Short mmCIF file of C-alpha atoms in Angstrom, two decimals:
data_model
loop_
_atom_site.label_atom_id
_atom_site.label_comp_id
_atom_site.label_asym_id
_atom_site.label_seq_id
_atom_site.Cartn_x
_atom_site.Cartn_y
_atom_site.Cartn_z
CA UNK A 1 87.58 97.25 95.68
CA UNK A 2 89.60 100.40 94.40
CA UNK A 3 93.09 100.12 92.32
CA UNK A 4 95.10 99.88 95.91
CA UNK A 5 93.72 97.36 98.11
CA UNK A 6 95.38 97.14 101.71
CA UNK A 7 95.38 93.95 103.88
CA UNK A 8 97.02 92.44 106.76
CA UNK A 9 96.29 94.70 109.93
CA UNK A 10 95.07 93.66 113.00
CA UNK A 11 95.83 93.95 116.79
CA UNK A 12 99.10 92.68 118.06
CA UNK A 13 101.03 92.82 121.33
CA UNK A 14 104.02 95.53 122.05
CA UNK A 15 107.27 93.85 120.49
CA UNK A 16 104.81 91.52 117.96
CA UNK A 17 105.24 92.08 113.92
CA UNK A 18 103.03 92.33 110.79
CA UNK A 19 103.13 92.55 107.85
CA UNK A 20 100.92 94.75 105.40
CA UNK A 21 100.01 93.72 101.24
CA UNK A 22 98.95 96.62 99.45
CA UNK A 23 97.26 95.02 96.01
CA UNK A 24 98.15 97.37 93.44
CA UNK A 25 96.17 96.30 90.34
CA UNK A 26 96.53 99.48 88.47
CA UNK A 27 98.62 102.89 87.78
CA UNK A 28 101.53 100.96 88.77
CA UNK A 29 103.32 101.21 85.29
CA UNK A 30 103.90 104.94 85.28
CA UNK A 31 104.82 105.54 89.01
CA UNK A 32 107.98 107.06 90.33
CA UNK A 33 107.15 105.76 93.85
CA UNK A 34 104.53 103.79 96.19
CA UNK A 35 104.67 104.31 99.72
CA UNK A 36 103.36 103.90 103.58
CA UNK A 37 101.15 106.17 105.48
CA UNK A 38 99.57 106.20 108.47
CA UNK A 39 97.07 108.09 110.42
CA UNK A 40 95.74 107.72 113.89
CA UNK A 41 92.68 109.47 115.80
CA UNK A 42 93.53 113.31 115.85
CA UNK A 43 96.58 113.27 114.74
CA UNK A 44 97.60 114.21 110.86
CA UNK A 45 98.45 111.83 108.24
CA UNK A 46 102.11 110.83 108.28
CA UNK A 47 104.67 109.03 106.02
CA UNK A 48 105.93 105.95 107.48
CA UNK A 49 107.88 104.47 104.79
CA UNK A 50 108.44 105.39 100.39
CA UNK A 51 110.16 103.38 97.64
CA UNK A 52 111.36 104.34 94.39
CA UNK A 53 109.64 102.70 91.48
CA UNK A 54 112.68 100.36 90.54
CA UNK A 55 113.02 99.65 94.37
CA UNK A 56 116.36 101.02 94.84
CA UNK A 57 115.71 103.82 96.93
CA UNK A 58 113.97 103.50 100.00
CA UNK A 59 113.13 105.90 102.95
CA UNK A 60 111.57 105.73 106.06
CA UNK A 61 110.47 108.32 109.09
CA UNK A 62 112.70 108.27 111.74
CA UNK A 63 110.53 106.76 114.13
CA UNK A 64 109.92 103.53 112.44
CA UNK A 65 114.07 103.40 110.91
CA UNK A 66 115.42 100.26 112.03
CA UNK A 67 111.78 98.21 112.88
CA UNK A 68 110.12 99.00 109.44
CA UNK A 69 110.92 97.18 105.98
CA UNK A 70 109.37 98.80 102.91
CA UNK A 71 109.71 96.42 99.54
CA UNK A 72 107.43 95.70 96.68
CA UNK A 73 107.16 92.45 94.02
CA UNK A 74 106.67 93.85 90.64
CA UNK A 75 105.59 90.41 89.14
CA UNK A 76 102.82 90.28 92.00
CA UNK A 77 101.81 94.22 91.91
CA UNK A 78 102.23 93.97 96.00
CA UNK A 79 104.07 96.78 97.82
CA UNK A 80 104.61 95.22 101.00
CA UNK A 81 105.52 97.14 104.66
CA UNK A 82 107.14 94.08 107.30
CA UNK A 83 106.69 95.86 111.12
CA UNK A 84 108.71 94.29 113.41
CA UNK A 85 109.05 95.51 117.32
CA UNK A 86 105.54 97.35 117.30
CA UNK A 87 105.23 100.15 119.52
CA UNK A 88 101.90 101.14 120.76
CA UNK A 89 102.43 104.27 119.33
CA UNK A 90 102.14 102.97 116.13
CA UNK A 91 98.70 102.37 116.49
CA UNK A 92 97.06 103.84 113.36
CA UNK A 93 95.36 103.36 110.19
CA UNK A 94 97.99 102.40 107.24
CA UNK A 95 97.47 103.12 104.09
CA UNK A 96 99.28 103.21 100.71
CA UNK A 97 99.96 105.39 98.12
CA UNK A 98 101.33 105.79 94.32
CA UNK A 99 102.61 108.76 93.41
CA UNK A 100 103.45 109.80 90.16
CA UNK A 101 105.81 113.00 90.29
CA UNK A 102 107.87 115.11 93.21
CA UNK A 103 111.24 114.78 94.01
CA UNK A 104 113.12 112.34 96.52
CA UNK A 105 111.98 111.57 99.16
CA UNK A 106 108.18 112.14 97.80
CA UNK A 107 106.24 114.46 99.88
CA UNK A 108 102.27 113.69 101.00
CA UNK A 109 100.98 115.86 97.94
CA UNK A 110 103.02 113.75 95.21
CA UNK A 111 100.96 111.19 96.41
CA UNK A 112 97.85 110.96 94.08
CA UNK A 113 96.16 107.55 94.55
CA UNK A 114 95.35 106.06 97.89
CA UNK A 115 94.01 102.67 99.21
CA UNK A 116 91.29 102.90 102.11
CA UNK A 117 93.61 101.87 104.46
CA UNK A 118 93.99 98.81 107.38
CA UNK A 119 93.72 98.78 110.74
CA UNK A 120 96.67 98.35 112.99
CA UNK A 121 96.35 98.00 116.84
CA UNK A 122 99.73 97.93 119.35
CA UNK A 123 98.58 97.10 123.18
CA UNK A 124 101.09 97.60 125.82
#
């Protein structure tokens, strides 16, 4: 297992919700943010969701505004990302990220450790 350790994927129905853990167990201290991406086949890697190292700043893509929850528990080193009304077209790998400079909202490339990502399936 690497620093960022991602779990809680799986396959759910259209309209179903999970929740993903991302096990941060180091480079947490000097972050400025920790975020959401995901990737799915042949398509680029995206940002889903970021939030700001004290956890008062949070953003999120426009296509997952409103369904997604960002949040992280400092005393636990878990970012967490709660999915609620899944769409199949969020079907993708999810992974997370600490970044460690860049401005607001953090950009892919201020991203500098990643986790190896977990599996989330949407079916109509």
């Amino acid at each position: 297992q690497g620093p960022l350790v991602e779990s809680g994927g799986g396959s759910v129905q259209t309209g179903g919700s999970l929740r993903l853990s991302c096990l941060i167990s180091a480079y947490s201290d000097s972050s400025t943010s920790m975020g959401w991406f995901r990737q799915a086949p042949g398509k680029e890697r995206e940002g889903v969701a970021s939030i700001s190292t004290g956890g008062g700043s949070t953003h999120y893509a426009d296509s997952v505004k409103g369904r997604f929850t960002i949040s992280r528990d400092n005393a636990k080193n878990t970012l967490y990302l709660q999915m609620n009304s899944l769409k199949p077209e969020d079907t993708a790998m999810y992974y997370c990220a600490v970044a460690y400079s860049g401005g607001w909202p953090p950009g892919l490339t201020d991203f500098s450790y990643w986790g190896r990502g977990t599996q989330v399936t949407v079916s109509a």
